[in-house]
Amino acid sequence: MRTMFMFCALAAICSTNAQTVLTSPEGHNQLTIAQQADEFCYTLTHDGQTVVSDSRLGLQLDNYTWERALARKYPQYACWMNGFTVDSVTTGEHRAVIENLWGEQAIVPDNYNAATLWLSKHDGSDYRLNIEVRAYDEGIALRYFFPEHPMAVFHKVVADLTEYTFAPGTKVWAAEWAQAPYDLKDVNDVTSPIERAITVQLPGGQYCALADADVDDWCLEKNVASATKPNTLATTMYSPVDIVTYYATPWKVILTADSYGQLLERRYLIDNLNPPCAVADAKEWVRPGTIMRCTTLTTEAALHNIDFCAGHQIPYMLFDWKWYVPCTSHDGDATQVIPQIDMPRVVQYGREHGVGIWLYVNQHALQKQMRELFPLLHEWGIVGVKSGFVQYASHRWAVWLHDLVRLAADNHLLVNIHDEFRPAGFSRTYPNLLTQEGIRGNEEFPDATHNTVLPFTRMINGPADYTICYYDKRLKTTHGHQLAASLVYYSPLVTLFWYDKPEYAQGEPELKWFDELKTTWDESRVLSGEPGSHIVMARRSGRDWYVAAMTNTEGRTVNIPTDFLDKGKKYTAEIYNDDPAAQTRTKVGVALKTVKAGKPVTLTLQPSGGATIHLKPID
């Protein structure tokens, strides 16, 4: 159940009978909401340029059955939003910083001005609806809130009427399912619903992204070109949503920016719009890190894998599917381990070597056994669960999946959700949800151009389990590109060597990059790039900086500015870059040089290539 947060302080807002205008704290974004006949519409400008023009707000409900069941004969309208009037507008402001348990930024701002439009119908039905809006300098957020109905009429939401109307010539990065490839399309050519977050390229040289936050009690929503209004994305709902008032919908987020990179840097706004951490002791047991899969399901292979993990500072090892059988059937039993694995021995050996054991569990077993299984796994000493093939799109399954994460937290289990599920900031509330897939990652061996699209599209949602496949011969990128991917694609749980075995490693010097890789950060910056071209990313952990550059299928030279380093300081730079002359089969060269803050570093990237730099301050 969500609760409404009200404000009393005066905010930057102008409200008349015709419209409400809300401006962000430093004036970068301005949101206007107006009632036009029976419709409510909004516009959004960023630094004076229109981002979204007159676009519809509202929901469609079908409460007829519940009304009759409770002997209520209320007026019926073609659209449920008809008949509402604005009774009042309340305003407020909020200024704070948020200290994250983990993330891409240790500390982020949380500054906004807010307004709530209180709507009601004066037709005897007692229906009320609030439109809650927030204006941040990073973007805007809005949601619908249902005050408690005095006659306890159940509400059935059957359609989301929210629209996004853009200027002619607007283009969007479109993916029709969570693990789909991306295409850059004119907004009018989005003829099938596409996944959020949706990165939008506006004709005036600005950018925005449509995203969601706080979605644990709602269904999957997508967007598609409107059949009646040009240059407009309409909203689709995967299923109806049945609610009991009072109730708040998820937040709809529109990030605004002057570059693709700035959109990614501002994605923390999605996390901010979720409730704070609900796991009181999370700091004591939620530990991000890297993980390696044991590809052979035997005790001996597991012990060998644990030795490799311990030798390369990999704190977790995974048994993927088939450690219990049949794992894709309701007849499977995840409380029974196949005889080839001595699970107590493996767990104990891992504990002795500082390696925690994760287990894959398919939805069949989760649905049937979750409540008995999770306490049992905790008793075994298992540290995490990777869920497989889970349903998530309907209201029912969305609630079920988020309750799975809650139950895992109750049993001190970390979680990695596979396959299609995409995040919307729930990890702020339940940080034991370290990561999720929802990405066309290395399992599907995409090309380098696709990989340069992902940072500016899918990664706006939040962490993604990309599954680095370092030694696999099916890779369509260089090994330097793989090194860069481990930094560019943020995930508190980074999967390394997905299809590999310990014996595949032959002491390649670049493995030191993985050995020293952090998975959560104090600071992150996009230094350059755009989707389909390249990206240069810098992240800080403590005093060290880690930099990654990756290009598309074309080679290029990148100049990496270093003004993010402490002014006047010198750093030792360990540079890992593709080198055809390197005397290893991976053809990655390792070089050491001294870098002074403010002096750029120039790197030549091979086609489909990449490079990484670990910068350590010289005291």
PDB file of N, CA and C in Angstrom, residues 151-186:
ATOM      1  N   MET A 151     -17.811   4.615   0.193  1.00  0.00           N
ATOM      2  CA  MET A 151     -18.659   3.424   0.095  1.00  0.00           C
ATOM      3  C   MET A 151     -17.844   2.178  -0.258  1.00  0.00           C
ATOM      4  N   ALA A 152     -16.515   2.296  -0.185  1.00  0.00           N
ATOM      5  CA  ALA A 152     -15.611   1.157  -0.414  1.00  0.00           C
ATOM      6  C   ALA A 152     -15.826   0.499  -1.760  1.00  0.00           C
ATOM      7  N   VAL A 153     -16.141   1.290  -2.778  1.00  0.00           N
ATOM      8  CA  VAL A 153     -16.284   0.748  -4.127  1.00  0.00           C
ATOM      9  C   VAL A 153     -14.907   0.341  -4.651  1.00  0.00           C
ATOM     10  N   PHE A 154     -14.794  -0.905  -5.094  1.00  0.00           N
ATOM     11  CA  PHE A 154     -13.546  -1.352  -5.708  1.00  0.00           C
ATOM     12  C   PHE A 154     -13.360  -0.621  -7.032  1.00  0.00           C
ATOM     13  N   HIS A 155     -12.092  -0.375  -7.377  1.00  0.00           N
ATOM     14  CA  HIS A 155     -11.762   0.333  -8.595  1.00  0.00           C
ATOM     15  C   HIS A 155     -11.042  -0.612  -9.550  1.00  0.00           C
ATOM     16  N   LYS A 156     -11.503  -0.675 -10.779  1.00  0.00           N
ATOM     17  CA  LYS A 156     -10.862  -1.492 -11.804  1.00  0.00           C
ATOM     18  C   LYS A 156     -10.336  -0.572 -12.889  1.00  0.00           C
ATOM     19  N   VAL A 157      -9.015  -0.419 -12.952  1.00  0.00           N
ATOM     20  CA  VAL A 157      -8.384   0.429 -13.955  1.00  0.00           C
ATOM     21  C   VAL A 157      -8.163  -0.413 -15.211  1.00  0.00           C
ATOM     22  N   VAL A 158      -8.753   0.015 -16.313  1.00  0.00           N
ATOM     23  CA  VAL A 158      -8.678  -0.774 -17.548  1.00  0.00           C
ATOM     24  C   VAL A 158      -7.831  -0.100 -18.626  1.00  0.00           C
ATOM     25  N   ALA A 159      -7.486   1.163 -18.447  1.00  0.00           N
ATOM     26  CA  ALA A 159      -6.647   1.841 -19.441  1.00  0.00           C
ATOM     27  C   ALA A 159      -5.963   3.044 -18.803  1.00  0.00           C
ATOM     28  N   ASP A 160      -4.750   3.288 -19.252  1.00  0.00           N
ATOM     29  CA  ASP A 160      -4.010   4.484 -18.859  1.00  0.00           C
ATOM     30  C   ASP A 160      -4.077   5.440 -20.043  1.00  0.00           C
ATOM     31  N   LEU A 161      -4.669   6.607 -19.834  1.00  0.00           N
ATOM     32  CA  LEU A 161      -4.899   7.562 -20.909  1.00  0.00           C
ATOM     33  C   LEU A 161      -3.738   8.537 -21.125  1.00  0.00           C
ATOM     34  N   THR A 162      -2.674   8.403 -20.332  1.00  0.00           N
ATOM     35  CA  THR A 162      -1.565   9.348 -20.402  1.00  0.00           C
ATOM     36  C   THR A 162      -0.885   9.296 -21.766  1.00  0.00           C
ATOM     37  N   GLU A 163      -0.694  10.467 -22.349  1.00  0.00           N
ATOM     38  CA  GLU A 163      -0.070  10.581 -23.666  1.00  0.00           C
ATOM     39  C   GLU A 163       1.171  11.466 -23.603  1.00  0.00           C
ATOM     40  N   TYR A 164       1.983  11.361 -24.656  1.00  0.00           N
ATOM     41  CA  TYR A 164       3.203  12.152 -24.796  1.00  0.00           C
ATOM     42  C   TYR A 164       3.260  12.656 -26.237  1.00  0.00           C
ATOM     43  N   THR A 165       2.969  13.934 -26.427  1.00  0.00           N
ATOM     44  CA  THR A 165       2.956  14.522 -27.764  1.00  0.00           C
ATOM     45  C   THR A 165       4.227  15.325 -27.977  1.00  0.00           C
ATOM     46  N   PHE A 166       4.933  15.021 -29.062  1.00  0.00           N
ATOM     47  CA  PHE A 166       6.218  15.650 -29.351  1.00  0.00           C
ATOM     48  C   PHE A 166       6.138  16.469 -30.639  1.00  0.00           C
ATOM     49  N   ALA A 167       7.199  17.212 -30.887  1.00  0.00           N
ATOM     50  CA  ALA A 167       7.278  17.997 -32.118  1.00  0.00           C
ATOM     51  C   ALA A 167       7.483  17.072 -33.310  1.00  0.00           C
ATOM     52  N   PRO A 168       7.011  17.481 -34.494  1.00  0.00           N
ATOM     53  CA  PRO A 168       7.294  16.696 -35.707  1.00  0.00           C
ATOM     54  C   PRO A 168       8.793  16.491 -35.865  1.00  0.00           C
ATOM     55  N   GLY A 169       9.180  15.295 -36.304  1.00  0.00           N
ATOM     56  CA  GLY A 169      10.588  14.977 -36.466  1.00  0.00           C
ATOM     57  C   GLY A 169      11.225  14.313 -35.261  1.00  0.00           C
ATOM     58  N   THR A 170      10.469  14.155 -34.184  1.00  0.00           N
ATOM     59  CA  THR A 170      10.995  13.477 -32.998  1.00  0.00           C
ATOM     60  C   THR A 170      11.257  12.002 -33.304  1.00  0.00           C
ATOM     61  N   LYS A 171      12.370  11.504 -32.785  1.00  0.00           N
ATOM     62  CA  LYS A 171      12.726  10.098 -32.967  1.00  0.00           C
ATOM     63  C   LYS A 171      12.885   9.423 -31.605  1.00  0.00           C
ATOM     64  N   VAL A 172      12.593   8.133 -31.576  1.00  0.00           N
ATOM     65  CA  VAL A 172      12.707   7.375 -30.330  1.00  0.00           C
ATOM     66  C   VAL A 172      13.513   6.111 -30.580  1.00  0.00           C
ATOM     67  N   TRP A 173      14.237   5.680 -29.558  1.00  0.00           N
ATOM     68  CA  TRP A 173      14.921   4.396 -29.587  1.00  0.00           C
ATOM     69  C   TRP A 173      13.933   3.336 -29.117  1.00  0.00           C
ATOM     70  N   ALA A 174      13.590   2.416 -30.023  1.00  0.00           N
ATOM     71  CA  ALA A 174      12.469   1.505 -29.799  1.00  0.00           C
ATOM     72  C   ALA A 174      12.935   0.064 -29.683  1.00  0.00           C
ATOM     73  N   ALA A 175      12.453  -0.609 -28.628  1.00  0.00           N
ATOM     74  CA  ALA A 175      12.659  -2.047 -28.439  1.00  0.00           C
ATOM     75  C   ALA A 175      11.313  -2.644 -28.049  1.00  0.00           C
ATOM     76  N   GLU A 176      10.880  -3.664 -28.775  1.00  0.00           N
ATOM     77  CA  GLU A 176       9.520  -4.171 -28.588  1.00  0.00           C
ATOM     78  C   GLU A 176       9.393  -5.149 -27.426  1.00  0.00           C
ATOM     79  N   TRP A 177      10.492  -5.672 -26.935  1.00  0.00           N
ATOM     80  CA  TRP A 177      10.474  -6.458 -25.702  1.00  0.00           C
ATOM     81  C   TRP A 177      11.781  -6.179 -24.980  1.00  0.00           C
ATOM     82  N   ALA A 178      11.879  -6.630 -23.750  1.00  0.00           N
ATOM     83  CA  ALA A 178      12.982  -6.189 -22.900  1.00  0.00           C
ATOM     84  C   ALA A 178      14.343  -6.616 -23.419  1.00  0.00           C
ATOM     85  N   GLN A 179      14.422  -7.767 -24.099  1.00  0.00           N
ATOM     86  CA  GLN A 179      15.697  -8.237 -24.620  1.00  0.00           C
ATOM     87  C   GLN A 179      15.795  -8.086 -26.140  1.00  0.00           C
ATOM     88  N   ALA A 180      15.027  -7.155 -26.665  1.00  0.00           N
ATOM     89  CA  ALA A 180      14.993  -6.946 -28.115  1.00  0.00           C
ATOM     90  C   ALA A 180      16.134  -6.029 -28.555  1.00  0.00           C
ATOM     91  N   PRO A 181      16.493  -6.069 -29.840  1.00  0.00           N
ATOM     92  CA  PRO A 181      17.398  -5.056 -30.394  1.00  0.00           C
ATOM     93  C   PRO A 181      16.677  -3.716 -30.488  1.00  0.00           C
ATOM     94  N   TYR A 182      17.439  -2.643 -30.603  1.00  0.00           N
ATOM     95  CA  TYR A 182      16.882  -1.295 -30.691  1.00  0.00           C
ATOM     96  C   TYR A 182      16.920  -0.778 -32.117  1.00  0.00           C
ATOM     97  N   ASP A 183      15.883   0.009 -32.459  1.00  0.00           N
ATOM     98  CA  ASP A 183      15.842   0.737 -33.714  1.00  0.00           C
ATOM     99  C   ASP A 183      15.513   2.196 -33.413  1.00  0.00           C
ATOM    100  N   LEU A 184      16.131   3.109 -34.148  1.00  0.00           N
ATOM    101  CA  LEU A 184      15.794   4.525 -34.041  1.00  0.00           C
ATOM    102  C   LEU A 184      14.677   4.810 -35.033  1.00  0.00           C
ATOM    103  N   LYS A 185      13.504   5.210 -34.523  1.00  0.00           N
ATOM    104  CA  LYS A 185      12.316   5.377 -35.355  1.00  0.00           C
ATOM    105  C   LYS A 185      11.710   6.757 -35.173  1.00  0.00           C
ATOM    106  N   ASP A 186      11.071   7.236 -36.220  1.00  0.00           N
ATOM    107  CA  ASP A 186      10.194   8.394 -36.064  1.00  0.00           C
ATOM    108  C   ASP A 186       9.077   8.000 -35.112  1.00  0.00           C
TER     109      ASP A 186
END
